[in-house]
Amino acid sequence: MSLFSFAKKTFRGGVHPFEHKEMTENLAFEIMPDPPTVIVPLSQHIGKQATPIVKKGSVVSLGSVVAEPQGFVSIPIHSPVSGKVMNIHREPNTSGYPKDAIIIQTDTTIEGSEKFEPLNYETISGEAIRERVRIAGLVGQGGAAFPTFIKLSPPDGKKIDYVILNGCECEPYLTRDYRLMLEKSEDVVVGLNLIMKAVGVENGIIGIEDNKPEAIEKLKGVATRFKNIKVEVLETKYPQGAEKMLIRACVGREVPPGKLPMDAGVIVQNIGTATAIYDAVVKGEPQLYAALTVTGKGINSPKNLMVKVGTPLQEVLDYCGGVKEEAVKVIVGGPMMGIAQFDFSAPVMKATSGIVVLTKEEVNEHPETPCLKCGKCIEACPINLVPTKLSRYSQLERYEDAEDLNITSCMECGTCTFTCPANIPLVQWIRLGKQKVIELQKEKKTA
Amino acid sequence: MELTFWIALATMGGLGFVFAGALAIADKKLRVEENPLIGQVNDLLPGANCGGCGCAGCYDFSVQLVEGKKPVNGCPVGGEDTAKAIAELLGLEAGASVKIVPRILCKGGNKEAVKKMTNYYGPLSCKTMHIVAGGDKLCTYGCLGGGDCVEACPFNAMIMGENGLPIVIEEICTGCGICVKACPRDIIEMHPIDREVFVFCKNHDDPKTSKAVCDVACVGCGICARKSDGGIEMVDFLGVINYDKLDPEKIPFEKCSTGAITRISKN
């Protein structure tokens, strides 16, 4: 440690893709007007999908609950607009497969909106924060969309001593978190304070990559007003924003394979989650908006937007001046881990962080060639796996061998595929193998 | 010099006798009697070790057969001839054995299935296509055309047709059922070769959606089910056949607007 103390804090491995954040980093958030219809998926989170409590023809007001949670790992869903329920039906989804959704036609003549009672963040108890976060239907904004209230309730016996706020935004192109840190720096820090209170932790860290000096400056300024919150400057590298990498860089702890950050005494939350918690507690607003970046060389006017949850992608793209002629690929999420879309009627969801429209020059479309055994992917893998072997085992259906090499630890960051000179779709194969191994493990458990 | 020679000979010879003795005793004391029938049955089996019978290879099948846990005609690959030979050896009745073959229950080839406005770009295997958005076709239930079943077939009895749907060569097919496991969308089913009526679709979408994604999908109108007298049941907009009750004469095949339910003739 002492020998390298001059070096910036980071982790082993990783890559540094072109950032391309210049297109939107200086644009302030715009609030997009309500679309004529919203498609609100019942499953916007990991866990069981919510059960609708409205019927076809019901009239709903802004912010009213339209679906109740089902089971523990589930959250309520609120109507993002005032209007009439047109249908409850399987609709296209950004995940690729259609999912049940409530379709609501916006009607501005319907008055009234439902909100929670605003609470004072200085006097509120941890219990009250957790309950508010649960009924406001918050999900993690980092991408996996895990219900936030569960992450704020660590099981008894787990000693947590750090909350880390993830301000890395290591995905290229996206600037949502950056803009949130600049425009809502107050909310971010108070949000972090609320998380710390809810979990009962003394130390808070905001980890930011060194390519965002303005955000670092601003948050450092705000953080001085709170004790025990510090801003940590990290090296700009993908995937710096992955939980385990962030923990390694900020507090120097290693999360064991197959364990959660909680097992290393840390809870990681996203910048977007912190502001959403602020909105839910201090302003009393359920999560109706998704903050996202619409960017890429294929879109006419890139923007940072506040979009109502359930807005079809097409509406968002149209609002940004439409897609250019030469655009070839539309990705929801970041370009590294996002999902390419084929149907623009799919809606924006709570955890949608960006829409990236890429042109041919930005997309790497080279044919796959045989593995060179160069080992670049092994060098780059941030969690020390062997992508070459894992993908090969998965291809050959040798799932037991893949399990022995810890395939389930893979977080699918795609660093290996990005770095592969032979253009082998490594992460795609590993993803398949991972799913199969998890299936087999479950089978073994039940048998 | 001579003494060294005798010492060496005595030592090596002595060791030889000791070990030979140990082996002789072990042979008598630790002997496991194997039913000679197992070996004989195993010789009659095809030896493909395909697992189509549900056992871990041909030898395991012979063990279970001799123990009475598997029927004489339990080997789908060997078929009638093998069953007869084994029955003769064991002095049993072979019983009737009808050949079973896989049926591809999807007609949505490249021409019939509606394509997405985008192209799939990634590994060309049904399994990997299935875990993302599922290849180029819009239907989320149908054949992906990646040929995982063709690749999995240990007997080369499947080929990929021009239309992007796999074809089973019934003469070569042994009915082992490996293709069924290879298909991530479960559209392959094993059926006796003389079964004639099938619903060639697995789409559970509502009529509007299924019409939009494929020209030959079961749209869920339910005409066949109403006329079938319980032979066909509608499950989430898809006709499911109950072969015990089915009477092919009652089914109005010509009324099916997309031809999803069809009677195949053997010639």
XYZ file of C-alpha atoms in Angstrom:
714
model
C 0.000 0.000 0.000
C 2.700 2.483 0.996
C 4.651 1.855 -2.164
C 1.660 2.674 -4.348
C 0.055 5.290 -2.174
C 0.702 7.930 -4.829
C -1.407 5.955 -7.312
C -5.122 6.587 -7.577
C -7.446 4.203 -5.820
C -8.749 1.467 -8.055
C -8.910 -2.292 -8.623
C -6.982 -4.844 -10.678
C -7.877 -5.358 -14.345
C -10.567 -3.467 -16.213
C -10.509 -1.453 -19.412
C -10.867 2.161 -20.409
C -13.293 2.496 -23.297
C -13.824 5.817 -25.075
C -15.957 7.931 -22.794
C -17.997 9.987 -25.264
C -19.590 11.818 -22.379
C -18.994 15.181 -24.052
C -22.298 14.985 -25.932
C -24.461 15.434 -22.858
C -22.258 16.286 -19.874
C -22.975 19.999 -20.084
C -26.721 19.723 -20.668
C -29.019 20.311 -17.717
C -31.917 17.921 -17.037
C -35.107 18.650 -18.936
C -38.480 17.399 -17.762
C -40.231 15.618 -20.599
C -43.986 16.248 -20.873
C -46.351 13.362 -20.152
C -46.838 11.048 -23.132
C -50.393 10.276 -24.386
C -50.204 6.733 -23.019
C -47.899 5.076 -20.565
C -47.113 1.372 -20.332
C -46.315 0.569 -16.711
C -44.741 -2.889 -16.373
C -45.712 -4.809 -13.257
C -42.199 -6.125 -12.904
C -39.718 -3.257 -12.817
C -37.583 -4.867 -10.184
C -35.884 -8.123 -9.282
C -38.323 -10.388 -7.457
C -42.001 -11.201 -7.809
C -44.078 -8.966 -10.025
C -46.638 -6.704 -8.383
C -50.363 -7.536 -8.472
C -52.551 -4.926 -10.173
C -55.300 -3.450 -7.987
C -56.934 -1.508 -10.838
C -59.117 -2.837 -13.633
C -59.663 -1.968 -17.245
C -61.574 1.314 -17.185
C -60.464 2.425 -13.702
C -59.606 6.077 -13.318
C -56.282 6.666 -11.608
C -54.714 9.861 -10.354
C -51.073 10.848 -10.450
C -49.076 8.975 -7.843
C -51.828 6.585 -6.777
C -50.929 2.949 -6.211
C -51.891 0.771 -9.208
C -50.200 -2.453 -8.151
C -49.456 -3.934 -4.751
C -46.324 -5.890 -3.895
C -46.605 -9.640 -3.843
C -44.277 -11.355 -1.393
C -41.304 -9.867 0.387
C -38.997 -9.119 -2.552
C -41.470 -6.908 -4.370
C -42.530 -3.269 -4.422
C -45.707 -1.260 -5.085
C -46.129 0.543 -8.391
C -47.611 4.031 -8.663
C -49.376 5.589 -11.586
C -46.972 8.029 -13.259
C -49.858 10.018 -14.804
C -53.494 10.826 -14.175
C -55.720 8.960 -16.561
C -57.747 5.911 -17.407
C -56.589 2.290 -17.399
C -56.966 1.036 -20.963
C -55.831 -2.521 -20.499
C -53.667 -4.903 -18.514
C -51.778 -6.934 -21.049
C -48.452 -8.503 -22.018
C -46.505 -5.669 -23.594
C -43.011 -5.351 -25.066
C -40.342 -4.814 -22.479
C -36.792 -3.491 -22.634
C -35.583 -6.840 -21.291
C -36.471 -8.413 -24.660
C -39.421 -10.573 -23.649
C -42.944 -9.167 -23.242
C -44.147 -8.710 -19.670
C -47.464 -7.870 -18.046
C -48.098 -4.155 -17.908
C -50.839 -1.659 -17.097
C -51.597 0.665 -19.988
C -52.838 4.067 -18.881
C -54.150 6.776 -21.192
C -53.151 10.207 -19.915
C -56.034 12.534 -19.126
C -55.030 15.986 -17.923
C -58.602 16.835 -16.912
C -58.386 14.432 -13.995
C -57.258 16.479 -11.058
C -55.524 15.570 -7.879
C -52.386 13.676 -7.119
C -51.334 11.490 -4.283
C -48.236 12.168 -2.270
C -46.825 11.131 1.049
C -46.391 13.458 3.950
C -43.014 15.209 3.720
C -40.752 14.284 6.586
C -37.947 16.157 8.284
C -34.698 14.424 7.424
C -32.936 15.566 10.556
C -35.327 14.044 13.063
C -36.634 11.002 11.160
C -35.892 7.531 12.527
C -34.220 4.751 10.578
C -37.377 2.665 10.739
C -39.442 5.463 9.204
C -36.969 5.883 6.362
C -37.092 2.194 5.475
C -40.884 2.135 5.511
C -41.097 5.258 3.338
C -38.605 3.822 0.842
C -40.685 0.640 0.669
C -44.074 2.279 0.101
C -42.571 4.754 -2.375
C -41.556 1.763 -4.519
C -37.887 2.636 -4.893
C -35.526 0.330 -6.745
C -31.752 0.449 -7.096
C -30.779 2.730 -9.976
C -27.580 0.861 -10.724
C -29.179 -1.425 -13.293
C -30.246 -4.591 -11.476
C -33.302 -2.812 -9.987
C -33.203 -4.558 -6.623
C -35.857 -3.214 -4.214
C -34.038 -0.549 -2.182
C -35.781 -1.131 1.145
C -34.362 -4.659 1.342
C -30.854 -3.345 0.837
C -31.495 -0.902 3.662
C -32.517 -3.689 6.051
C -29.423 -5.841 6.580
C -30.154 -9.116 8.392
C -29.340 -9.275 12.102
C -25.802 -10.183 12.907
C -24.267 -8.480 9.848
C -21.980 -5.723 10.983
C -22.045 -2.880 8.485
C -19.679 0.021 8.900
C -19.643 1.803 5.528
C -22.186 3.102 3.061
C -20.639 3.831 -0.317
C -22.453 5.959 -2.844
C -21.571 4.996 -6.376
C -20.821 8.128 -8.371
C -18.460 6.437 -10.803
C -20.749 6.170 -13.803
C -18.096 4.091 -15.492
C -20.364 3.215 -18.426
C -19.303 5.248 -21.463
C -21.764 7.811 -22.892
C -24.013 8.091 -19.828
C -24.013 11.349 -17.858
C -27.094 10.924 -15.715
C -25.311 10.413 -12.404
C -22.879 13.212 -13.243
C -25.708 15.665 -13.862
C -27.524 14.537 -10.723
C -24.354 15.142 -8.699
C -24.017 18.636 -10.171
C -27.630 19.728 -10.131
C -28.826 17.943 -7.017
C -25.635 17.749 -4.977
C -27.577 18.718 -1.865
C -30.108 15.893 -2.438
C -27.334 13.384 -3.077
C -25.548 14.089 0.181
C -28.751 14.262 2.235
C -29.872 11.030 0.530
C -26.619 9.384 1.586
C -27.175 10.679 5.112
C -30.644 9.097 5.097
C -29.242 5.761 3.928
C -26.632 5.882 6.695
C -29.366 6.584 9.214
C -31.589 3.790 7.921
C -28.785 1.250 8.178
C -27.309 2.715 11.344
C -23.851 3.342 9.942
C -21.407 6.090 10.847
C -19.262 6.350 7.728
C -20.352 7.437 4.278
C -18.185 7.570 1.177
C -19.012 8.955 -2.242
C -16.791 7.324 -4.855
C -16.311 9.399 -8.018
C -14.041 8.765 -11.004
C -11.399 11.417 -11.643
C -12.889 12.361 -15.011
C -15.610 14.334 -13.221
C -13.638 17.098 -11.427
C -16.607 19.482 -11.216
C -18.800 16.942 -9.468
C -15.979 16.079 -7.059
C -15.496 19.746 -6.240
C -19.185 20.392 -5.706
C -19.888 17.338 -3.563
C -16.768 17.932 -1.473
C -18.180 21.383 -0.741
C -21.554 20.041 0.357
C -20.079 17.119 2.276
C -18.102 19.366 4.607
C -21.407 20.307 6.271
C -21.975 16.709 7.295
C -19.607 14.827 9.480
C -18.366 11.376 8.482
C -19.091 11.833 4.766
C -16.097 11.978 2.498
C -15.580 12.030 -1.241
C -13.138 9.485 -2.634
C -11.492 10.159 -6.015
C -11.026 6.991 -8.060
C -9.260 6.140 -11.289
C -11.381 6.336 -14.424
C -11.713 2.756 -15.497
C -14.488 0.341 -16.424
C -16.081 -1.308 -14.355
C -15.120 0.990 -11.469
C -18.810 1.357 -10.620
C -19.369 -2.351 -10.027
C -20.106 -2.935 -6.347
C -17.179 -5.207 -5.647
C -14.688 -3.040 -7.539
C -15.928 0.064 -5.774
C -15.540 -1.547 -2.358
C -12.038 -2.698 -3.273
C -11.095 0.817 -4.342
C -12.773 2.775 -1.523
C -12.148 0.716 1.590
C -9.670 -1.902 0.347
C -11.898 -4.867 1.196
C -12.482 -7.934 -0.911
C -16.010 -9.367 -1.158
C -15.665 -13.180 -1.104
C -17.003 -15.086 -4.163
C -20.707 -15.819 -3.870
C -21.139 -13.286 -1.048
C -22.770 -9.873 -0.926
C -21.162 -6.508 -0.136
C -22.925 -6.791 3.247
C -20.600 -9.676 4.078
C -17.699 -7.257 3.755
C -19.498 -4.776 5.977
C -20.446 -2.396 3.182
C -23.657 -1.255 1.501
C -23.392 0.286 -1.949
C -26.078 2.532 -3.376
C -26.311 4.454 -6.613
C -26.395 8.257 -6.919
C -29.837 8.012 -8.528
C -31.086 5.933 -5.608
C -29.863 8.570 -3.143
C -31.778 11.360 -4.887
C -34.855 9.138 -5.152
C -34.672 8.458 -1.408
C -34.388 12.199 -0.833
C -37.480 12.811 -2.986
C -39.438 10.079 -1.231
C -38.585 11.154 2.317
C -38.175 14.915 2.172
C -40.611 15.729 -0.656
C -42.912 12.757 -0.171
C -42.857 11.702 -3.820
C -43.097 8.088 -4.985
C -40.809 7.141 -7.857
C -42.615 8.403 -10.949
C -39.676 9.707 -12.944
C -36.685 7.957 -14.402
C -33.652 10.179 -14.865
C -31.883 9.167 -18.018
C -29.404 10.201 -20.674
C -30.420 9.989 -24.314
C -27.200 10.068 -26.267
C -25.040 8.608 -29.021
C -24.089 9.856 -32.454
C -27.293 8.443 -33.890
C -29.689 10.778 -32.075
C -30.415 14.248 -33.368
C -30.303 16.165 -30.120
C -28.805 14.319 -27.149
C -30.358 15.241 -23.811
C -30.445 14.493 -20.125
C -34.095 13.889 -19.337
C -36.510 13.329 -16.512
C -38.999 10.939 -18.081
C -42.179 9.535 -16.593
C -41.879 5.818 -15.908
C -43.798 3.955 -18.600
C -43.072 6.346 -21.469
C -42.505 4.331 -24.655
C -38.956 4.589 -26.019
C -40.298 5.940 -29.307
C -41.759 8.992 -27.522
C -38.443 9.671 -25.812
C -36.507 9.334 -29.071
C -38.979 11.632 -30.849
C -38.667 14.206 -28.079
C -34.920 14.199 -28.693
C -35.360 15.059 -32.350
C -35.669 11.500 -33.574
C -33.157 8.962 -34.736
C -30.725 9.814 -37.522
C -30.658 7.926 -40.793
C -27.283 6.313 -40.069
C -28.229 4.979 -36.625
C -27.929 1.199 -36.453
C -28.370 0.218 -32.814
C -30.432 1.432 -29.878
C -29.363 0.294 -26.431
C -31.236 0.776 -23.191
C -28.728 1.188 -20.370
C -25.058 1.806 -20.977
C -23.280 0.520 -24.100
C -21.255 -1.991 -22.067
C -24.030 -3.730 -20.139
C -27.225 -2.401 -21.715
C -29.688 -4.342 -23.823
C -30.098 -3.704 -27.557
C -33.724 -3.000 -28.450
C -35.856 -4.183 -31.341
C -39.210 -2.711 -30.382
C -39.490 0.973 -29.521
C -42.909 0.575 -27.975
C -41.148 -0.873 -24.924
C -41.394 1.528 -21.984
C -38.869 3.329 -19.833
C -38.673 1.649 -16.421
C -37.722 2.828 -12.953
C -34.110 1.761 -13.292
C -33.564 2.862 -16.900
C -30.423 4.981 -16.879
C -29.964 5.783 -20.525
C -30.871 5.270 -24.156
C -27.846 5.116 -26.426
C -28.344 5.377 -30.177
C -25.237 4.219 -32.000
C -24.159 4.654 -35.591
C -22.269 2.120 -37.653
C -18.894 3.685 -36.876
C -19.524 3.335 -33.141
C -20.581 -0.300 -33.311
C -17.942 -2.985 -33.512
C -19.300 -5.439 -36.018
C -16.370 -7.618 -36.923
C -16.738 -11.334 -37.502
C -15.673 -13.734 -34.797
C -12.288 -15.421 -35.324
C -10.677 -18.268 -33.388
C -9.252 -17.607 -29.932
C -5.623 -16.474 -30.075
C -4.909 -17.580 -26.497
C -3.497 -14.106 -25.894
C -4.916 -13.917 -22.399
C -6.094 -10.313 -22.688
C -9.493 -11.161 -21.249
C -7.909 -12.890 -18.259
C -5.770 -9.820 -17.624
C -8.774 -7.531 -17.921
C -11.280 -9.506 -15.836
C -11.791 -7.421 -12.704
C -12.723 -10.434 -10.584
C -9.896 -12.724 -11.700
C -11.915 -15.240 -13.686
C -10.740 -17.045 -16.822
C -13.188 -15.930 -19.530
C -11.600 -18.063 -22.268
C -12.197 -21.284 -20.394
C -15.593 -20.296 -19.021
C -17.001 -19.428 -22.430
C -15.577 -22.587 -23.976
C -17.023 -24.794 -21.227
C -20.369 -23.107 -21.659
C -20.227 -23.696 -25.423
C -19.419 -27.358 -24.871
C -22.119 -27.650 -22.191
C -19.503 -28.631 -19.623
C -21.360 -26.788 -16.918
C -19.761 -28.654 -14.018
C -16.295 -27.600 -15.115
C -17.537 -24.051 -15.451
C -18.960 -24.209 -11.940
C -15.565 -25.308 -10.612
C -14.067 -22.165 -12.138
C -16.610 -19.983 -10.308
C -18.697 -19.005 -13.315
C -21.441 -17.791 -10.962
C -19.171 -15.022 -9.694
C -19.228 -13.354 -13.110
C -21.108 -10.054 -13.014
C -21.403 -9.893 -16.818
C -19.611 -6.556 -17.067
C -18.452 -7.415 -20.586
C -14.863 -6.277 -20.078
C -13.599 -9.548 -21.572
C -15.684 -9.204 -24.727
C -14.669 -5.562 -25.108
C -11.014 -6.399 -24.947
C -11.036 -9.581 -27.075
C -9.042 -9.038 -30.302
C -10.745 -12.058 -31.892
C -14.231 -10.629 -31.297
C -15.420 -13.714 -29.453
C -18.751 -13.097 -27.719
C -17.281 -14.259 -24.420
C -19.725 -12.670 -22.009
C -22.706 -13.921 -23.998
C -21.546 -17.509 -23.648
C -20.604 -17.024 -20.004
C -24.031 -15.599 -19.329
C -25.623 -18.735 -20.754
C -23.325 -20.976 -18.731
C -24.012 -18.997 -15.584
C -27.767 -19.415 -15.997
C -27.415 -23.146 -16.627
C -25.135 -23.620 -13.620
C -27.579 -21.757 -11.376
C -30.412 -23.920 -12.743
C -28.423 -27.084 -12.018
C -27.575 -25.889 -8.514
C -31.257 -25.260 -7.815
C -32.158 -28.709 -9.158
C -29.574 -30.276 -6.880
C -30.990 -28.420 -3.897
C -34.544 -29.538 -4.524
C -33.545 -33.114 -5.344
C 29.119 -63.091 -9.332
C 27.146 -66.273 -9.308
C 25.894 -65.580 -5.809
C 24.525 -62.180 -6.824
C 22.632 -63.893 -9.652
C 21.010 -66.406 -7.291
C 20.122 -63.752 -4.730
C 18.432 -61.616 -7.381
C 16.562 -64.569 -8.801
C 15.380 -65.651 -5.347
C 14.227 -62.155 -4.372
C 12.326 -61.456 -7.590
C 10.935 -64.972 -7.769
C 9.919 -64.826 -4.110
C 8.148 -61.511 -4.619
C 6.391 -62.959 -7.650
C 5.105 -65.893 -5.636
C 3.901 -63.674 -2.770
C 1.963 -61.335 -5.078
C 0.601 -64.180 -7.168
C -0.625 -65.782 -3.981
C -2.230 -62.534 -2.851
C -4.000 -62.200 -6.191
C -5.178 -65.826 -6.054
C -6.672 -65.292 -2.608
C -8.252 -61.992 -3.617
C -9.785 -63.675 -6.632
C -11.485 -66.233 -4.432
C -12.408 -64.013 -1.490
C -13.406 -60.761 -3.179
C -15.108 -62.200 -6.241
C -18.332 -60.434 -7.308
C -20.718 -62.675 -9.169
C -22.184 -60.846 -12.139
C -25.216 -62.199 -13.826
C -23.858 -63.448 -17.170
C -27.090 -62.292 -18.767
C -26.076 -58.653 -18.284
C -23.098 -59.095 -20.564
C -25.152 -60.986 -23.127
C -27.886 -58.364 -23.167
C -25.298 -55.626 -23.446
C -23.872 -57.327 -26.547
C -27.290 -57.177 -28.191
C -27.731 -53.431 -27.600
C -26.664 -50.875 -30.205
C -23.882 -49.529 -27.995
C -24.569 -45.898 -28.817
C -24.682 -44.907 -25.123
C -27.137 -42.175 -26.091
C -29.208 -42.247 -22.929
C -32.486 -42.361 -24.833
C -33.793 -45.103 -22.506
C -33.217 -42.922 -19.447
C -30.247 -44.919 -18.184
C -26.605 -43.867 -18.035
C -25.576 -45.756 -21.169
C -26.191 -49.202 -22.617
C -24.528 -51.197 -19.834
C -26.628 -49.523 -17.182
C -29.721 -50.326 -19.240
C -28.766 -54.007 -19.466
C -28.274 -54.158 -15.697
C -31.672 -52.584 -15.082
C -33.332 -54.747 -17.716
C -32.003 -57.958 -16.213
C -33.117 -56.774 -12.792
C -36.553 -56.217 -14.242
C -36.590 -52.451 -13.825
C -36.773 -51.722 -17.552
C -39.022 -53.281 -20.181
C -37.594 -55.508 -22.894
C -38.522 -52.936 -25.522
C -37.049 -50.101 -23.481
C -34.303 -49.262 -25.953
C -35.716 -46.815 -28.469
C -32.628 -46.956 -30.648
C -32.533 -50.717 -31.141
C -36.234 -50.835 -31.862
C -38.149 -53.976 -32.628
C -35.241 -56.169 -33.699
C -33.279 -55.610 -30.510
C -36.361 -56.114 -28.391
C -37.014 -59.433 -30.106
C -33.445 -60.608 -29.702
C -33.400 -59.722 -26.009
C -36.804 -61.333 -25.465
C -35.525 -64.511 -27.074
C -32.455 -64.504 -24.868
C -34.465 -63.965 -21.700
C -37.351 -66.140 -22.765
C -39.868 -63.281 -22.543
C -42.559 -61.733 -24.720
C -41.181 -58.737 -26.631
C -44.476 -56.918 -26.755
C -45.310 -54.445 -29.467
C -42.797 -51.648 -29.832
C -43.821 -48.662 -31.901
C -41.037 -46.435 -33.066
C -41.142 -42.976 -31.567
C -39.849 -39.941 -33.417
C -39.484 -36.279 -32.582
C -42.046 -33.851 -34.013
C -41.074 -30.213 -34.485
C -44.176 -28.417 -33.284
C -43.582 -25.126 -35.047
C -44.228 -24.235 -38.654
C -42.941 -20.683 -38.413
C -39.959 -20.834 -40.731
C -38.208 -17.868 -42.263
C -41.103 -17.265 -44.656
C -44.000 -17.546 -42.231
C -42.684 -15.988 -39.021
C -42.663 -12.198 -38.887
C -39.170 -10.786 -38.403
C -38.046 -8.058 -36.070
C -36.955 -4.770 -37.563
C -33.482 -5.525 -36.273
C -30.943 -8.270 -36.827
C -29.682 -10.542 -34.121
C -25.943 -10.198 -33.714
C -24.254 -12.714 -31.452
C -23.545 -16.422 -31.090
C -25.768 -18.387 -33.493
C -27.041 -20.909 -31.010
C -30.680 -21.245 -29.958
C -29.651 -21.317 -26.314
C -27.859 -17.968 -26.395
C -30.547 -16.396 -28.576
C -33.192 -17.565 -26.150
C -31.665 -15.866 -23.118
C -31.583 -12.491 -24.845
C -34.508 -11.381 -26.935
C -34.617 -14.566 -29.023
C -33.104 -14.228 -32.480
C -34.667 -12.490 -35.465
C -38.251 -13.709 -35.189
C -40.852 -11.826 -33.182
C -42.567 -14.936 -31.806
C -41.366 -15.671 -28.280
C -42.469 -19.309 -28.389
C -41.388 -20.601 -31.789
C -38.381 -22.208 -33.412
C -35.284 -19.995 -33.371
C -33.672 -21.779 -36.291
C -30.236 -21.886 -34.659
C -29.978 -25.638 -35.125
C -29.099 -26.691 -31.574
C -31.166 -29.849 -32.120
C -29.434 -30.619 -35.407
C -26.073 -30.274 -33.703
C -27.144 -32.329 -30.699
C -28.412 -35.321 -32.710
C -25.853 -38.102 -32.223
C -27.129 -40.016 -35.267
C -27.145 -37.166 -37.811
C -30.850 -37.750 -38.274
C -31.719 -34.070 -38.345
C -30.939 -31.443 -40.945
C -31.723 -27.768 -41.147
C -34.288 -27.127 -43.847
C -34.109 -24.292 -46.358
C -36.868 -22.499 -44.498
C -34.922 -22.408 -41.248
C -36.825 -25.220 -39.574
C -35.182 -28.519 -38.656
C -36.264 -31.680 -40.491
C -36.182 -35.145 -38.955
C -35.088 -38.005 -41.191
C -37.338 -40.675 -39.750
C -35.449 -43.614 -41.320
C -32.241 -42.698 -39.470
C -33.850 -41.365 -36.312
C -33.584 -43.742 -33.374
C -35.943 -41.880 -31.092
C -33.376 -41.226 -28.384
C -34.908 -37.842 -27.557
C -31.687 -35.872 -27.201
C -33.044 -33.170 -29.522
C -35.935 -32.595 -27.125
C -33.496 -31.637 -24.391
C -31.431 -29.473 -26.739
C -34.342 -27.181 -27.616
C -34.524 -24.201 -25.235
C -38.094 -23.463 -26.266
C -39.447 -26.985 -25.796
C -41.042 -27.189 -29.220
C -39.814 -30.717 -29.951
C -41.915 -33.591 -28.589
C -41.544 -37.359 -28.946
C -44.525 -39.126 -30.460
C -45.252 -42.614 -31.834
C -44.585 -42.592 -35.551
C -48.191 -43.521 -36.406
C -49.672 -40.511 -34.612
C -51.163 -38.215 -37.201
C -52.721 -35.121 -35.637
C -50.625 -32.321 -34.181
C -50.989 -28.678 -33.286
C -47.870 -27.310 -34.918
C -47.599 -24.295 -32.666
C -46.606 -23.408 -29.111
C -47.745 -19.790 -29.107
C -49.821 -18.797 -26.091
C -50.326 -15.166 -27.183
C -53.802 -13.737 -27.591
C -55.280 -13.881 -31.123
C -54.215 -10.366 -32.092
C -50.612 -10.778 -30.990
C -50.163 -14.247 -32.406
C -51.540 -13.133 -35.783
C -49.092 -10.252 -35.754
C -46.040 -12.407 -35.083
C -46.641 -15.385 -37.376
C -48.726 -16.417 -40.378
C -49.121 -19.994 -39.219
C -49.613 -19.579 -35.470
C -52.478 -21.095 -33.530
C -54.609 -18.001 -32.985
C -56.655 -19.630 -30.275
C -60.062 -19.507 -31.999
C -61.000 -22.829 -30.440
C -62.996 -24.279 -33.359
C -61.085 -27.562 -33.213
C -61.615 -27.807 -29.469
C -65.373 -27.270 -29.737
C -65.803 -30.017 -32.324
C -63.376 -32.460 -30.734
C -65.527 -33.830 -27.889
C -62.806 -33.315 -25.340
C -59.964 -34.461 -27.565
C -58.566 -30.939 -27.676
C -58.442 -28.442 -24.863
C -57.688 -24.745 -25.167
C -54.931 -23.669 -22.766
C -54.133 -19.940 -22.905
C -55.107 -19.540 -26.567
C -53.416 -22.755 -27.659
C -55.009 -26.061 -28.587
C -53.554 -28.940 -26.577
C -54.357 -32.460 -27.757
C -55.351 -35.247 -25.398
C -54.461 -38.265 -27.522
C -56.481 -40.702 -25.394
C -59.728 -38.983 -26.286
C -58.902 -37.662 -29.733
C -60.929 -38.786 -32.713
C -59.268 -37.375 -35.855
C -62.489 -37.761 -37.858
C -64.222 -35.128 -35.722
C -61.614 -32.414 -36.209
C -62.473 -29.849 -38.906
C -58.928 -29.420 -40.218
C -60.053 -27.255 -43.135
C -61.603 -24.739 -40.724
C -58.243 -23.918 -39.115
C -57.429 -20.560 -40.693
C -53.669 -20.837 -40.249
C -53.281 -24.592 -40.630
C -51.756 -24.868 -37.185
C -53.618 -28.112 -36.520
C -52.811 -30.576 -39.275
C -53.195 -34.258 -40.033
C -50.024 -35.623 -41.467
C -50.266 -38.663 -43.695
C -47.534 -41.233 -43.819
C -47.146 -41.141 -47.568
